[in-house]
Coordinates of C-alpha atoms and ligand atoms in Angstrom, one line a residue:
M68 CA 7.9 -9.0 -40.7
S69 CA 8.9 -8.2 -44.3
K70 CA 12.0 -8.4 -46.3
F71 CA 11.8 -4.6 -46.6
W72 CA 12.2 -4.0 -42.9
S73 CA 15.6 -2.8 -41.6
P74 CA 17.3 -5.1 -39.2
F75 CA 16.8 -2.4 -36.6
V76 CA 13.0 -2.3 -36.9
Q77 CA 12.7 -6.1 -36.6
D78 CA 14.0 -5.7 -33.0
L79 CA 11.8 -2.8 -32.0
V80 CA 9.3 -3.3 -29.1
P81 CA 6.8 -0.4 -29.4
Y82 CA 4.9 1.3 -26.6
V83 CA 1.3 0.2 -26.2
P84 CA -1.0 3.2 -25.4
G85 CA -4.2 2.8 -23.5
E86 CA -7.1 2.0 -25.9
Q87 CA -9.2 4.8 -27.4
P88 CA -12.2 2.7 -28.5
K89 CA -15.3 4.0 -30.3
I90 CA -18.0 2.9 -27.9
T91 CA -20.8 5.4 -27.2
N92 CA -21.5 6.5 -23.6
L93 CA -18.2 5.2 -22.6
V94 CA -16.8 6.1 -19.2
K95 CA -13.2 6.5 -20.1
L96 CA -11.0 6.3 -17.1
N97 CA -8.0 4.5 -18.7
T98 CA -5.6 7.1 -20.1
N99 CA -5.6 10.0 -17.5
E100 CA -7.1 12.6 -19.8
N101 CA -8.7 15.5 -18.0
P102 CA -12.5 15.1 -17.5
Y103 CA -13.0 18.9 -17.9
P104 CA -12.7 20.8 -21.2
P105 CA -9.9 23.3 -22.0
S106 CA -10.5 26.9 -21.0
P107 CA -13.0 28.7 -23.3
K108 CA -10.2 31.1 -24.0
V109 CA -8.1 28.2 -25.3
I110 CA -10.9 27.1 -27.7
E111 CA -11.3 30.7 -28.9
A112 CA -7.6 31.2 -29.6
M113 CA -7.5 27.9 -31.5
R114 CA -10.6 28.8 -33.6
A115 CA -9.0 32.1 -34.5
Q116 CA -6.1 30.1 -36.1
V117 CA -8.4 28.2 -38.4
S118 CA -7.9 30.6 -41.3
A119 CA -6.2 31.1 -44.6
D120 CA -3.0 31.5 -42.7
L121 CA -2.9 27.7 -42.3
R122 CA -1.1 27.7 -45.7
L123 CA 1.9 29.2 -43.8
Y124 CA 4.3 27.1 -41.7
P125 CA 4.1 27.8 -38.0
D126 CA 7.0 29.5 -36.1
P127 CA 9.7 26.9 -35.9
N128 CA 11.1 28.4 -32.7
C129 CA 7.7 28.5 -31.0
D130 CA 8.7 31.9 -29.5
S131 CA 5.2 32.9 -28.3
L132 CA 4.8 29.6 -26.5
K133 CA 8.2 29.6 -24.9
K134 CA 7.6 33.1 -23.7
A135 CA 4.2 32.1 -22.2
V136 CA 5.8 29.3 -20.3
A137 CA 8.8 31.4 -19.2
D138 CA 6.5 34.1 -17.9
F139 CA 4.4 31.6 -16.0
Y140 CA 7.5 30.3 -14.2
Q141 CA 9.5 33.6 -14.2
L142 CA 12.3 32.2 -16.3
E143 CA 14.0 33.1 -19.6
S144 CA 12.6 31.7 -22.9
A145 CA 16.0 30.1 -23.6
Q146 CA 15.4 27.8 -20.6
V147 CA 12.3 26.4 -22.3
F148 CA 12.0 23.7 -25.0
V149 CA 8.6 22.7 -26.6
G150 CA 7.7 19.6 -28.5
N151 CA 4.9 17.6 -30.0
G152 CA 3.7 16.1 -26.7
S153 CA 6.0 15.4 -23.9
D154 CA 6.6 11.9 -25.3
E155 CA 8.5 13.6 -28.2
V156 CA 10.3 15.9 -25.7
L157 CA 11.3 12.8 -23.7
A158 CA 12.5 11.1 -26.9
H159 CA 14.8 14.0 -27.7
A160 CA 16.1 14.1 -24.1
F161 CA 16.9 10.3 -24.3
Y162 CA 18.8 10.9 -27.5
A163 CA 20.5 14.2 -26.6
L164 CA 21.2 14.1 -22.9
F165 CA 21.6 10.5 -21.6
Q166 CA 25.1 9.0 -22.0
H167 CA 24.7 5.9 -24.1
N168 CA 27.7 4.0 -22.7
K169 CA 26.3 3.8 -19.1
P170 CA 22.9 2.6 -17.8
L171 CA 20.0 4.9 -17.4
L172 CA 18.4 4.6 -13.9
F173 CA 14.6 4.6 -13.4
P174 CA 12.1 2.9 -11.1
D175 CA 11.0 -0.6 -11.8
I176 CA 7.4 0.7 -11.7
S177 CA 7.1 3.8 -13.8
Y178 CA 6.2 5.1 -17.2
S179 CA 6.4 2.2 -19.6
F180 CA 7.6 4.5 -22.4
Y181 CA 11.1 4.7 -20.8
P182 CA 12.2 1.1 -21.6
V183 CA 10.8 1.7 -25.1
Y184 CA 13.0 4.7 -25.7
C185 CA 16.0 2.9 -24.2
N186 CA 15.4 0.2 -26.8
L187 CA 15.0 2.7 -29.6
Y188 CA 18.1 4.6 -28.8
G189 CA 20.3 1.8 -27.6
I190 CA 20.6 2.9 -24.0
E191 CA 21.0 0.3 -21.3
A192 CA 18.1 0.4 -18.7
K193 CA 18.7 -0.2 -15.1
Q194 CA 15.5 -0.4 -13.2
I195 CA 15.6 0.3 -9.5
A196 CA 13.0 -1.3 -7.3
L197 CA 10.5 1.0 -5.5
D198 CA 10.4 0.2 -1.8
E199 CA 7.6 -1.9 -0.3
D200 CA 5.4 1.1 0.0
F201 CA 5.9 1.9 -3.7
Q202 CA 8.1 4.9 -2.9
I203 CA 11.3 6.0 -4.6
N204 CA 14.3 5.9 -2.2
P205 CA 16.8 8.6 -3.3
A206 CA 19.7 6.7 -1.8
D207 CA 19.2 4.0 -4.5
Y208 CA 20.2 6.6 -7.1
Q209 CA 23.7 7.0 -5.8
Q210 CA 25.4 4.7 -8.3
D211 CA 27.3 5.1 -11.6
N212 CA 24.9 6.0 -14.4
G213 CA 24.4 7.7 -17.7
G214 CA 21.3 9.5 -16.5
V215 CA 18.3 9.3 -14.2
I216 CA 14.6 9.6 -15.1
F217 CA 11.5 9.3 -13.0
P218 CA 7.9 10.7 -13.1
N219 CA 6.9 12.9 -10.2
P220 CA 4.2 12.1 -9.1
N221 CA 5.1 8.6 -10.2
A222 CA 2.9 6.8 -12.8
P223 CA 1.1 4.5 -12.5
T224 CA 1.3 4.7 -8.7
G225 CA 0.4 8.4 -8.2
C226 CA 2.9 8.6 -5.4
L227 CA 4.7 11.9 -4.9
L228 CA 8.4 12.3 -4.1
A229 CA 9.0 15.4 -1.9
L230 CA 11.1 18.1 -3.4
T231 CA 13.8 17.7 -0.8
A232 CA 14.2 14.1 -2.0
V233 CA 14.3 15.2 -5.7
E234 CA 17.1 17.6 -4.6
Q235 CA 19.0 14.7 -2.9
I236 CA 19.0 12.9 -6.2
L237 CA 20.2 16.0 -8.1
Q238 CA 23.0 16.5 -5.6
S239 CA 24.2 12.9 -5.7
N240 CA 24.3 13.0 -9.6
P241 CA 26.3 16.1 -10.5
N242 CA 27.7 14.4 -13.6
S243 CA 24.4 13.1 -15.1
V244 CA 21.2 14.7 -16.3
V245 CA 18.3 14.0 -13.9
L246 CA 15.0 14.2 -15.8
V247 CA 11.9 14.8 -13.7
D248 CA 8.8 13.9 -15.7
E249 CA 6.1 16.1 -14.2
A250 CA 3.2 15.1 -16.3
Y251 CA 0.9 15.1 -13.1
I252 CA 2.7 17.7 -10.9
D253 CA -0.2 20.3 -11.1
F254 CA -2.6 17.9 -9.2
G255 CA -0.9 18.4 -5.8
G256 CA 2.9 18.2 -6.1
Q257 CA 5.5 20.9 -5.8
T258 CA 7.3 21.4 -9.1
A259 CA 11.1 21.2 -9.4
V260 CA 11.1 24.0 -12.0
G261 CA 12.3 26.4 -9.2
L262 CA 15.5 24.5 -8.9
V263 CA 16.7 24.8 -12.6
N264 CA 18.8 27.9 -11.9
Q265 CA 20.6 26.0 -9.1
Y266 CA 21.1 22.6 -10.8
P267 CA 22.6 22.6 -14.3
N268 CA 21.9 18.8 -14.4
L269 CA 18.1 19.2 -13.9
L270 CA 15.6 18.9 -16.8
V271 CA 11.9 19.1 -15.9
C272 CA 9.4 17.8 -18.5
Q273 CA 5.7 18.8 -18.4
T274 CA 2.8 18.3 -20.7
L275 CA -0.4 20.1 -21.6
S276 CA -2.2 16.8 -22.0
K277 CA -3.3 16.3 -18.4
S278 CA -3.7 19.4 -16.2
R279 CA -4.4 21.7 -19.1
S280 CA -6.9 19.4 -20.9
L281 CA -5.1 19.4 -24.2
A282 CA -4.2 15.8 -24.9
G283 CA -5.7 16.2 -28.4
A284 CA -3.4 19.1 -29.3
R285 CA -0.1 17.4 -28.5
V286 CA 2.1 19.9 -26.7
G287 CA 4.8 19.1 -24.2
L288 CA 7.7 21.1 -22.8
A289 CA 11.0 20.9 -21.0
I290 CA 12.6 23.4 -18.7
G291 CA 16.3 23.5 -17.7
H292 CA 19.7 25.1 -18.1
V293 CA 20.2 26.7 -21.5
D294 CA 22.9 24.2 -22.3
L295 CA 20.4 21.3 -21.9
I296 CA 17.8 23.2 -23.9
E297 CA 20.4 23.8 -26.7
A298 CA 21.0 20.0 -26.9
L299 CA 17.3 19.4 -27.3
E300 CA 17.0 22.1 -30.0
R301 CA 19.9 20.4 -32.0
V302 CA 18.1 17.1 -32.0
K303 CA 14.7 18.7 -32.8
N304 CA 16.2 20.7 -35.7
S305 CA 17.7 17.5 -37.1
F306 CA 14.3 15.7 -36.9
N307 CA 11.3 18.0 -37.4
S308 CA 11.6 21.8 -37.6
F309 CA 7.9 22.4 -37.1
P310 CA 6.6 20.1 -34.3
I311 CA 3.9 22.4 -33.0
D312 CA 1.2 23.5 -35.5
R313 CA -0.4 27.0 -35.5
V314 CA -3.6 25.8 -33.9
A315 CA -1.9 23.9 -31.1
M316 CA 0.6 26.8 -30.4
A317 CA -2.2 29.3 -30.0
G318 CA -4.1 27.0 -27.7
A319 CA -1.1 26.2 -25.6
V320 CA -0.2 29.9 -25.2
A321 CA -3.8 30.7 -24.1
A322 CA -3.7 27.7 -21.7
F323 CA -0.7 29.2 -19.9
E324 CA -2.2 32.6 -19.8
D325 CA -5.5 31.6 -18.3
K326 CA -4.2 30.8 -14.9
T327 CA -7.5 31.2 -13.1
Y328 CA -9.3 28.5 -15.2
F329 CA -6.3 26.2 -14.9
E330 CA -6.2 26.4 -11.1
Q331 CA -10.0 25.9 -10.8
S332 CA -9.9 22.9 -13.1
C333 CA -7.1 21.3 -11.2
A334 CA -8.9 21.9 -7.9
K335 CA -12.0 20.1 -9.2
V336 CA -9.9 17.1 -10.2
V337 CA -8.3 17.0 -6.8
A338 CA -11.7 17.2 -5.0
G339 CA -12.9 14.4 -7.3
R340 CA -9.8 12.3 -6.5
E341 CA -10.5 12.6 -2.7
Q342 CA -14.1 11.6 -3.1
L343 CA -13.3 8.7 -5.4
T344 CA -10.6 7.5 -2.9
Q345 CA -13.0 7.5 0.0
A346 CA -15.6 5.6 -2.1
L347 CA -13.1 3.0 -3.1
L348 CA -11.8 2.5 0.4
A349 CA -15.4 1.9 1.5
L350 CA -15.7 -0.8 -1.2
G351 CA -12.7 -2.7 0.2
F352 CA -10.0 -1.3 -2.0
E353 CA -6.5 -0.3 -0.9
V354 CA -5.7 3.0 -2.5
L355 CA -2.1 4.4 -2.7
P356 CA -1.8 8.1 -1.7
S357 CA -2.1 9.9 -5.0
A358 CA -1.0 13.4 -6.0
A359 CA -2.1 12.8 -9.6
N360 CA -5.4 12.8 -11.6
F361 CA -5.7 9.1 -11.1
V362 CA -5.7 6.6 -8.3
F363 CA -3.9 3.2 -8.0
A364 CA -6.1 0.7 -6.2
S365 CA -6.1 -2.9 -5.3
H366 CA -9.1 -4.9 -4.0
V367 CA -8.6 -7.0 -0.9
E368 CA -10.4 -10.0 -2.4
K369 CA -11.3 -9.7 -6.1
E370 CA -8.8 -10.1 -8.9
A371 CA -7.9 -6.8 -10.6
A372 CA -8.1 -8.3 -14.1
E373 CA -11.6 -9.6 -13.4
I374 CA -12.8 -6.3 -12.1
A375 CA -11.4 -4.5 -15.2
A376 CA -13.1 -7.0 -17.5
K377 CA -16.4 -6.6 -15.7
L378 CA -16.2 -2.8 -15.8
R379 CA -15.5 -3.0 -19.5
E380 CA -18.7 -5.0 -20.0
N381 CA -20.4 -2.0 -18.4
A382 CA -18.7 0.4 -20.8
I383 CA -16.2 1.6 -18.1
L384 CA -12.5 1.5 -19.0
V385 CA -9.7 1.5 -16.4
R386 CA -6.1 0.5 -16.9
H387 CA -4.7 -2.8 -15.8
F388 CA -1.0 -3.6 -16.2
K389 CA 0.0 -7.2 -16.5
Q390 CA 3.3 -6.5 -14.7
E391 CA 4.9 -8.1 -11.7
R392 CA 4.2 -6.4 -8.3
I393 CA 1.2 -4.5 -9.7
E394 CA -0.9 -7.1 -11.3
Q395 CA -3.5 -6.7 -8.6
F396 CA -3.8 -3.0 -9.1
L397 CA -6.0 -0.9 -11.3
R398 CA -5.1 2.6 -12.4
I399 CA -8.3 4.6 -12.5
T400 CA -8.4 8.2 -13.9
V401 CA -10.4 10.7 -11.9
G402 CA -13.5 11.5 -14.0
T403 CA -16.3 14.0 -13.6
E404 CA -18.5 13.7 -10.6
Q405 CA -21.0 11.7 -12.6
E406 CA -18.4 9.4 -14.1
N407 CA -16.9 8.7 -10.7
Q408 CA -20.4 7.9 -9.4
R409 CA -21.1 5.6 -12.3
L410 CA -17.9 3.7 -11.6
I411 CA -18.7 3.3 -7.9
D412 CA -22.3 2.2 -8.7
V413 CA -21.0 -0.5 -11.1
L414 CA -18.3 -1.6 -8.7
Q415 CA -20.9 -2.0 -6.0
Q416 CA -22.8 -4.4 -8.3
I417 CA -19.6 -6.3 -9.4
L418 CA -18.3 -6.8 -5.9
Ligands
LIG769 C1 0.9 11.2 -20.2 C2 2.3 11.1 -19.8 C3 3.3 11.6 -20.7 C4 3.0 12.0 -22.1 O1 2.3 13.1 -22.3 P1 2.1 13.7 -23.8 O2 2.4 15.1 -23.6 O3 0.6 13.5 -24.0 O4 2.9 13.0 -24.8 C5 4.6 11.6 -20.3 N1 5.0 11.1 -19.1 C6 4.1 10.5 -18.3 C7 4.5 10.0 -17.0 C8 2.7 10.5 -18.6 O5 1.8 10.0 -17.8

């Protein structure tokens, strides 16, 4: 603390991201990055931007990227918002679209950035318990609120909510924005994007960090009714007019255009997830059904914190949350085949 801090900053409780340590030969399965590189076409498009033109500002409206996303989903560009990672898009949505005089509803076990944004923007958080199988029950979201947000698939559980259940939540909340955070949807779920023309209260957020292997480029997006997008644009243009740089923009456009590579890369991750799940089950883990690029697993005998510490001694990082209900679980990102095998080999020794 310092005398120069505003009273506001003294009360801030920031988000703690998964660590990015500088250890060589690290098997990094703690932050859900994609184990496979971006498409070669993405790299090529980004390289082409490294030129004298970097002296010029990028397009503040991100027209080429909005068009690429709109074409991918057969929507209008005006239904698309883009930002510097979906974390930034989420921040703008919290500020622009959730009513600040009523509680925001979200699951008790979900993305830990949501309570941080509530704190930052002065929004009351009302956390709704997942059921005993760690599932979202749509009936629990039929109560007075200033907005609803949940990841689908959920994080860190990996559990998918069926699109019919998402629709139930939309129907029971006609007067609030329902934000579906689809950071992991491409690994096996059905996106709610197809519902945006039907539900003016639906905002879908996605990111290029996971299924499109571009965590390092920081690009996220939101799709919804033009009125919701307009609100996000107002906040964005009151905050930072140029959130997406020239290099990231070109890479993101190419990532949406190279559908074949995207689909192959997602299929490899899904196959890896199924192999990893089987191997963990054989080692005595319970594994929640995952539709994401990670699994959430708990060992029948051994403490999760101890397993995580021992893995770390062997240069393997996984994520452990010291949080009620899930303290015996580990969130393990699906790696390459070799990384998954290394994890299983080391687990065999530890257990
Ligand atoms: C990774 C993740 C994000 C953030 O993605 P960025 O685009 O990298 O900021 C948002 N929501 C959830 C649930 C995530 O897991």
